[in-house]
JSON list of C-alpha atoms in Angstrom, two decimals:
[
{"chain": "A", "resi": 927, "resn": "UNK", "atom": "CA", "xyz": [0.00, 0.00, 0.00]},
{"chain": "A", "resi": 928, "resn": "UNK", "atom": "CA", "xyz": [1.21, 3.53, -0.76]},
{"chain": "A", "resi": 929, "resn": "UNK", "atom": "CA", "xyz": [0.19, 6.97, 0.43]},
{"chain": "A", "resi": 930, "resn": "UNK", "atom": "CA", "xyz": [-0.29, 10.08, -1.75]},
{"chain": "A", "resi": 931, "resn": "UNK", "atom": "CA", "xyz": [-0.65, 13.57, -0.38]},
{"chain": "A", "resi": 932, "resn": "UNK", "atom": "CA", "xyz": [-2.65, 16.15, -2.35]},
{"chain": "A", "resi": 933, "resn": "UNK", "atom": "CA", "xyz": [-2.74, 19.90, -1.60]},
{"chain": "A", "resi": 934, "resn": "UNK", "atom": "CA", "xyz": [-5.35, 22.37, -2.86]},
{"chain": "A", "resi": 935, "resn": "UNK", "atom": "CA", "xyz": [-6.05, 26.09, -2.45]},
{"chain": "A", "resi": 936, "resn": "UNK", "atom": "CA", "xyz": [-9.51, 27.56, -1.85]},
{"chain": "A", "resi": 937, "resn": "UNK", "atom": "CA", "xyz": [-8.97, 31.06, -3.30]},
{"chain": "A", "resi": 938, "resn": "UNK", "atom": "CA", "xyz": [-11.58, 33.66, -2.37]},
{"chain": "A", "resi": 939, "resn": "UNK", "atom": "CA", "xyz": [-12.18, 37.31, -3.17]},
{"chain": "A", "resi": 940, "resn": "UNK", "atom": "CA", "xyz": [-15.05, 38.84, -1.22]},
{"chain": "A", "resi": 941, "resn": "UNK", "atom": "CA", "xyz": [-17.82, 36.20, -1.41]},
{"chain": "A", "resi": 942, "resn": "UNK", "atom": "CA", "xyz": [-16.55, 34.39, -4.50]},
{"chain": "A", "resi": 943, "resn": "UNK", "atom": "CA", "xyz": [-14.41, 31.24, -4.88]},
{"chain": "A", "resi": 944, "resn": "UNK", "atom": "CA", "xyz": [-12.13, 30.60, -7.85]},
{"chain": "A", "resi": 945, "resn": "UNK", "atom": "CA", "xyz": [-13.03, 27.30, -9.51]},
{"chain": "A", "resi": 946, "resn": "UNK", "atom": "CA", "xyz": [-11.40, 25.73, -12.55]},
{"chain": "A", "resi": 947, "resn": "UNK", "atom": "CA", "xyz": [-12.90, 23.18, -14.93]},
{"chain": "A", "resi": 948, "resn": "UNK", "atom": "CA", "xyz": [-11.04, 19.90, -15.27]},
{"chain": "A", "resi": 949, "resn": "UNK", "atom": "CA", "xyz": [-10.21, 18.83, -18.83]},
{"chain": "A", "resi": 950, "resn": "UNK", "atom": "CA", "xyz": [-11.62, 15.59, -20.27]},
{"chain": "A", "resi": 951, "resn": "UNK", "atom": "CA", "xyz": [-8.12, 14.37, -21.19]},
{"chain": "A", "resi": 952, "resn": "UNK", "atom": "CA", "xyz": [-5.08, 15.09, -19.01]},
{"chain": "A", "resi": 953, "resn": "UNK", "atom": "CA", "xyz": [-1.70, 14.59, -20.66]},
{"chain": "A", "resi": 954, "resn": "UNK", "atom": "CA", "xyz": [-3.09, 11.99, -23.08]},
{"chain": "A", "resi": 955, "resn": "UNK", "atom": "CA", "xyz": [-5.11, 9.98, -20.52]},
{"chain": "A", "resi": 956, "resn": "UNK", "atom": "CA", "xyz": [-8.72, 10.11, -19.35]},
{"chain": "A", "resi": 957, "resn": "UNK", "atom": "CA", "xyz": [-8.95, 12.63, -16.52]},
{"chain": "A", "resi": 958, "resn": "UNK", "atom": "CA", "xyz": [-10.50, 11.92, -13.14]},
{"chain": "A", "resi": 959, "resn": "UNK", "atom": "CA", "xyz": [-13.82, 13.80, -12.85]},
{"chain": "A", "resi": 960, "resn": "UNK", "atom": "CA", "xyz": [-13.66, 15.11, -16.44]},
{"chain": "A", "resi": 961, "resn": "UNK", "atom": "CA", "xyz": [-15.32, 18.50, -16.98]},
{"chain": "A", "resi": 962, "resn": "UNK", "atom": "CA", "xyz": [-16.09, 18.84, -13.27]},
{"chain": "A", "resi": 963, "resn": "UNK", "atom": "CA", "xyz": [-15.24, 22.08, -11.49]},
{"chain": "A", "resi": 964, "resn": "UNK", "atom": "CA", "xyz": [-12.45, 21.97, -8.91]},
{"chain": "A", "resi": 965, "resn": "UNK", "atom": "CA", "xyz": [-10.04, 24.30, -7.12]},
{"chain": "A", "resi": 966, "resn": "UNK", "atom": "CA", "xyz": [-6.31, 24.57, -7.88]},
{"chain": "A", "resi": 967, "resn": "UNK", "atom": "CA", "xyz": [-4.25, 21.73, -6.46]},
{"chain": "A", "resi": 968, "resn": "UNK", "atom": "CA", "xyz": [-2.38, 18.52, -7.04]},
{"chain": "A", "resi": 969, "resn": "UNK", "atom": "CA", "xyz": [0.16, 16.06, -5.75]},
{"chain": "A", "resi": 970, "resn": "UNK", "atom": "CA", "xyz": [2.82, 16.93, -3.22]},
{"chain": "A", "resi": 971, "resn": "UNK", "atom": "CA", "xyz": [6.26, 16.06, -4.60]},
{"chain": "A", "resi": 972, "resn": "UNK", "atom": "CA", "xyz": [8.90, 14.11, -2.68]},
{"chain": "A", "resi": 973, "resn": "UNK", "atom": "CA", "xyz": [10.53, 16.37, -0.08]},
{"chain": "A", "resi": 974, "resn": "UNK", "atom": "CA", "xyz": [7.99, 19.16, -0.62]},
{"chain": "A", "resi": 975, "resn": "UNK", "atom": "CA", "xyz": [5.86, 20.62, 2.17]},
{"chain": "A", "resi": 976, "resn": "UNK", "atom": "CA", "xyz": [2.09, 20.54, 1.49]},
{"chain": "A", "resi": 977, "resn": "UNK", "atom": "CA", "xyz": [1.69, 24.33, 1.84]},
{"chain": "A", "resi": 978, "resn": "UNK", "atom": "CA", "xyz": [4.47, 24.88, -0.73]},
{"chain": "A", "resi": 979, "resn": "UNK", "atom": "CA", "xyz": [2.84, 22.31, -3.02]},
{"chain": "A", "resi": 980, "resn": "UNK", "atom": "CA", "xyz": [-0.50, 24.13, -2.83]},
{"chain": "A", "resi": 981, "resn": "UNK", "atom": "CA", "xyz": [1.21, 27.42, -3.74]},
{"chain": "A", "resi": 982, "resn": "UNK", "atom": "CA", "xyz": [3.12, 25.74, -6.61]},
{"chain": "A", "resi": 983, "resn": "UNK", "atom": "CA", "xyz": [0.02, 24.01, -7.96]},
{"chain": "A", "resi": 984, "resn": "UNK", "atom": "CA", "xyz": [-1.98, 27.24, -7.86]},
{"chain": "A", "resi": 985, "resn": "UNK", "atom": "CA", "xyz": [0.76, 29.04, -9.81]},
{"chain": "A", "resi": 986, "resn": "UNK", "atom": "CA", "xyz": [1.06, 26.19, -12.35]},
{"chain": "A", "resi": 987, "resn": "UNK", "atom": "CA", "xyz": [-2.68, 25.82, -12.88]},
{"chain": "A", "resi": 988, "resn": "UNK", "atom": "CA", "xyz": [-3.82, 29.48, -12.78]},
{"chain": "A", "resi": 989, "resn": "UNK", "atom": "CA", "xyz": [-0.76, 31.71, -12.93]},
{"chain": "A", "resi": 990, "resn": "UNK", "atom": "CA", "xyz": [-1.62, 33.17, -9.49]},
{"chain": "A", "resi": 991, "resn": "UNK", "atom": "CA", "xyz": [1.41, 33.59, -7.21]},
{"chain": "A", "resi": 992, "resn": "UNK", "atom": "CA", "xyz": [0.44, 33.08, -3.58]},
{"chain": "A", "resi": 993, "resn": "UNK", "atom": "CA", "xyz": [3.99, 32.93, -2.20]},
{"chain": "A", "resi": 994, "resn": "UNK", "atom": "CA", "xyz": [3.50, 36.12, -0.14]},
{"chain": "A", "resi": 995, "resn": "UNK", "atom": "CA", "xyz": [0.00, 35.23, 1.09]},
{"chain": "A", "resi": 996, "resn": "UNK", "atom": "CA", "xyz": [-1.14, 33.71, 4.37]},
{"chain": "A", "resi": 997, "resn": "UNK", "atom": "CA", "xyz": [-2.72, 30.28, 3.87]},
{"chain": "A", "resi": 998, "resn": "UNK", "atom": "CA", "xyz": [-4.80, 28.54, 6.53]},
{"chain": "A", "resi": 999, "resn": "UNK", "atom": "CA", "xyz": [-5.78, 24.89, 6.41]},
{"chain": "A", "resi": 1000, "resn": "UNK", "atom": "CA", "xyz": [-9.58, 24.48, 6.22]},
{"chain": "A", "resi": 1001, "resn": "UNK", "atom": "CA", "xyz": [-10.16, 20.85, 5.23]},
{"chain": "A", "resi": 1002, "resn": "UNK", "atom": "CA", "xyz": [-8.61, 17.39, 5.38]},
{"chain": "A", "resi": 1003, "resn": "UNK", "atom": "CA", "xyz": [-9.93, 14.09, 4.11]},
{"chain": "A", "resi": 1004, "resn": "UNK", "atom": "CA", "xyz": [-8.53, 10.67, 3.23]},
{"chain": "A", "resi": 1005, "resn": "UNK", "atom": "CA", "xyz": [-9.76, 7.77, 1.15]},
{"chain": "A", "resi": 1006, "resn": "UNK", "atom": "CA", "xyz": [-8.43, 4.37, 0.16]},
{"chain": "A", "resi": 1007, "resn": "UNK", "atom": "CA", "xyz": [-8.39, 3.51, -3.55]},
{"chain": "A", "resi": 1008, "resn": "UNK", "atom": "CA", "xyz": [-8.55, -0.29, -3.72]},
{"chain": "A", "resi": 1009, "resn": "UNK", "atom": "CA", "xyz": [-7.61, -0.45, -7.41]},
{"chain": "A", "resi": 1010, "resn": "UNK", "atom": "CA", "xyz": [-4.43, 1.57, -6.84]},
{"chain": "A", "resi": 1011, "resn": "UNK", "atom": "CA", "xyz": [-3.84, 0.21, -3.33]},
{"chain": "A", "resi": 1012, "resn": "UNK", "atom": "CA", "xyz": [-3.21, 3.81, -2.28]},
{"chain": "A", "resi": 1013, "resn": "UNK", "atom": "CA", "xyz": [-4.43, 6.08, 0.50]},
{"chain": "A", "resi": 1014, "resn": "UNK", "atom": "CA", "xyz": [-5.05, 9.58, -0.85]},
{"chain": "A", "resi": 1015, "resn": "UNK", "atom": "CA", "xyz": [-4.99, 12.36, 1.75]},
{"chain": "A", "resi": 1016, "resn": "UNK", "atom": "CA", "xyz": [-6.14, 15.83, 0.70]},
{"chain": "A", "resi": 1017, "resn": "UNK", "atom": "CA", "xyz": [-5.28, 19.06, 2.49]},
{"chain": "A", "resi": 1018, "resn": "UNK", "atom": "CA", "xyz": [-7.11, 22.24, 1.48]},
{"chain": "A", "resi": 1019, "resn": "UNK", "atom": "CA", "xyz": [-5.73, 25.65, 2.33]},
{"chain": "A", "resi": 1020, "resn": "UNK", "atom": "CA", "xyz": [-7.66, 28.92, 2.20]},
{"chain": "A", "resi": 1021, "resn": "UNK", "atom": "CA", "xyz": [-6.36, 32.25, 0.98]},
{"chain": "A", "resi": 1022, "resn": "UNK", "atom": "CA", "xyz": [-8.39, 35.46, 0.81]},
{"chain": "A", "resi": 1023, "resn": "UNK", "atom": "CA", "xyz": [-7.15, 37.88, -1.85]},
{"chain": "A", "resi": 1024, "resn": "UNK", "atom": "CA", "xyz": [-7.96, 41.61, -1.69]},
{"chain": "A", "resi": 1025, "resn": "UNK", "atom": "CA", "xyz": [-8.99, 41.65, -5.37]},
{"chain": "A", "resi": 1026, "resn": "UNK", "atom": "CA", "xyz": [-9.38, 39.33, -8.32]},
{"chain": "A", "resi": 1027, "resn": "UNK", "atom": "CA", "xyz": [-6.20, 38.74, -10.30]},
{"chain": "A", "resi": 1028, "resn": "UNK", "atom": "CA", "xyz": [-6.29, 40.55, -13.64]},
{"chain": "A", "resi": 1029, "resn": "UNK", "atom": "CA", "xyz": [-5.15, 37.42, -15.49]},
{"chain": "A", "resi": 1030, "resn": "UNK", "atom": "CA", "xyz": [-5.93, 33.74, -14.93]},
{"chain": "A", "resi": 1031, "resn": "UNK", "atom": "CA", "xyz": [-3.59, 31.61, -17.04]},
{"chain": "A", "resi": 1032, "resn": "UNK", "atom": "CA", "xyz": [-4.83, 28.01, -17.21]},
{"chain": "A", "resi": 1033, "resn": "UNK", "atom": "CA", "xyz": [-2.72, 24.98, -18.11]},
{"chain": "A", "resi": 1034, "resn": "UNK", "atom": "CA", "xyz": [-4.77, 23.63, -21.09]},
{"chain": "A", "resi": 1035, "resn": "UNK", "atom": "CA", "xyz": [-3.46, 20.11, -20.39]},
{"chain": "A", "resi": 1036, "resn": "UNK", "atom": "CA", "xyz": [-5.39, 20.15, -17.11]},
{"chain": "A", "resi": 1037, "resn": "UNK", "atom": "CA", "xyz": [-8.13, 22.80, -17.15]},
{"chain": "A", "resi": 1038, "resn": "UNK", "atom": "CA", "xyz": [-10.34, 24.38, -19.77]},
{"chain": "A", "resi": 1039, "resn": "UNK", "atom": "CA", "xyz": [-12.11, 27.27, -18.00]},
{"chain": "A", "resi": 1040, "resn": "UNK", "atom": "CA", "xyz": [-12.35, 29.24, -14.77]},
{"chain": "A", "resi": 1041, "resn": "UNK", "atom": "CA", "xyz": [-15.20, 30.88, -12.90]},
{"chain": "A", "resi": 1042, "resn": "UNK", "atom": "CA", "xyz": [-15.62, 33.03, -9.78]},
{"chain": "A", "resi": 1043, "resn": "UNK", "atom": "CA", "xyz": [-18.38, 31.13, -7.96]},
{"chain": "A", "resi": 1044, "resn": "UNK", "atom": "CA", "xyz": [-20.87, 32.84, -5.66]},
{"chain": "A", "resi": 1045, "resn": "UNK", "atom": "CA", "xyz": [-22.66, 30.79, -3.02]},
{"chain": "A", "resi": 1046, "resn": "UNK", "atom": "CA", "xyz": [-26.03, 31.13, -4.75]},
{"chain": "A", "resi": 1047, "resn": "UNK", "atom": "CA", "xyz": [-24.52, 29.68, -7.96]},
{"chain": "A", "resi": 1048, "resn": "UNK", "atom": "CA", "xyz": [-23.21, 26.44, -6.42]},
{"chain": "A", "resi": 1049, "resn": "UNK", "atom": "CA", "xyz": [-26.08, 24.36, -7.83]},
{"chain": "A", "resi": 1050, "resn": "UNK", "atom": "CA", "xyz": [-25.32, 25.57, -11.38]},
{"chain": "A", "resi": 1051, "resn": "UNK", "atom": "CA", "xyz": [-21.91, 23.88, -11.57]},
{"chain": "A", "resi": 1052, "resn": "UNK", "atom": "CA", "xyz": [-20.89, 20.21, -11.58]},
{"chain": "A", "resi": 1053, "resn": "UNK", "atom": "CA", "xyz": [-18.42, 20.26, -8.67]},
{"chain": "A", "resi": 1054, "resn": "UNK", "atom": "CA", "xyz": [-15.99, 17.55, -7.53]},
{"chain": "A", "resi": 1055, "resn": "UNK", "atom": "CA", "xyz": [-17.49, 15.85, -4.44]},
{"chain": "A", "resi": 1056, "resn": "UNK", "atom": "CA", "xyz": [-15.00, 17.09, -1.83]},
{"chain": "A", "resi": 1057, "resn": "UNK", "atom": "CA", "xyz": [-15.54, 20.70, -2.96]},
{"chain": "A", "resi": 1058, "resn": "UNK", "atom": "CA", "xyz": [-19.30, 20.32, -2.52]},
{"chain": "A", "resi": 1059, "resn": "UNK", "atom": "CA", "xyz": [-18.69, 19.23, 1.09]},
{"chain": "A", "resi": 1060, "resn": "UNK", "atom": "CA", "xyz": [-16.42, 22.22, 1.76]},
{"chain": "A", "resi": 1061, "resn": "UNK", "atom": "CA", "xyz": [-18.93, 24.67, 0.32]},
{"chain": "A", "resi": 1062, "resn": "UNK", "atom": "CA", "xyz": [-21.78, 23.12, 2.33]},
{"chain": "A", "resi": 1063, "resn": "UNK", "atom": "CA", "xyz": [-20.06, 23.79, 5.63]},
{"chain": "A", "resi": 1064, "resn": "UNK", "atom": "CA", "xyz": [-18.29, 27.05, 4.78]},
{"chain": "A", "resi": 1065, "resn": "UNK", "atom": "CA", "xyz": [-19.34, 30.43, 3.53]},
{"chain": "A", "resi": 1066, "resn": "UNK", "atom": "CA", "xyz": [-16.88, 31.74, 0.90]}
]
């Protein structure tokens, strides 16, 4: 059995959350939760701290540099994938920005669109399951 650590960032401006739409194909393979909406994040690399991974993933996936921002952990969950014989543990950090970035630069190999989600719009988007749980218990 192996263990994989995943780090995400819940980016908010006022009452809106930045979400990004997962591509159908990721680097030539079927993507997990294709065309679902997610938040920036991904795998923690060997020797990397989760907070640094969340910052790196946000920069790689959106072009937003959070290196000078305060991030607070808001969510943790784990699940066992029997097919992969792997425990996946997800850490989600929150950052509140004073204003929306002027440019969002997506990695087209991973994401196809972005959206600033307001609480009343949650039902209009097909969200990854863990993000639905976060939004249910937290006001952006």
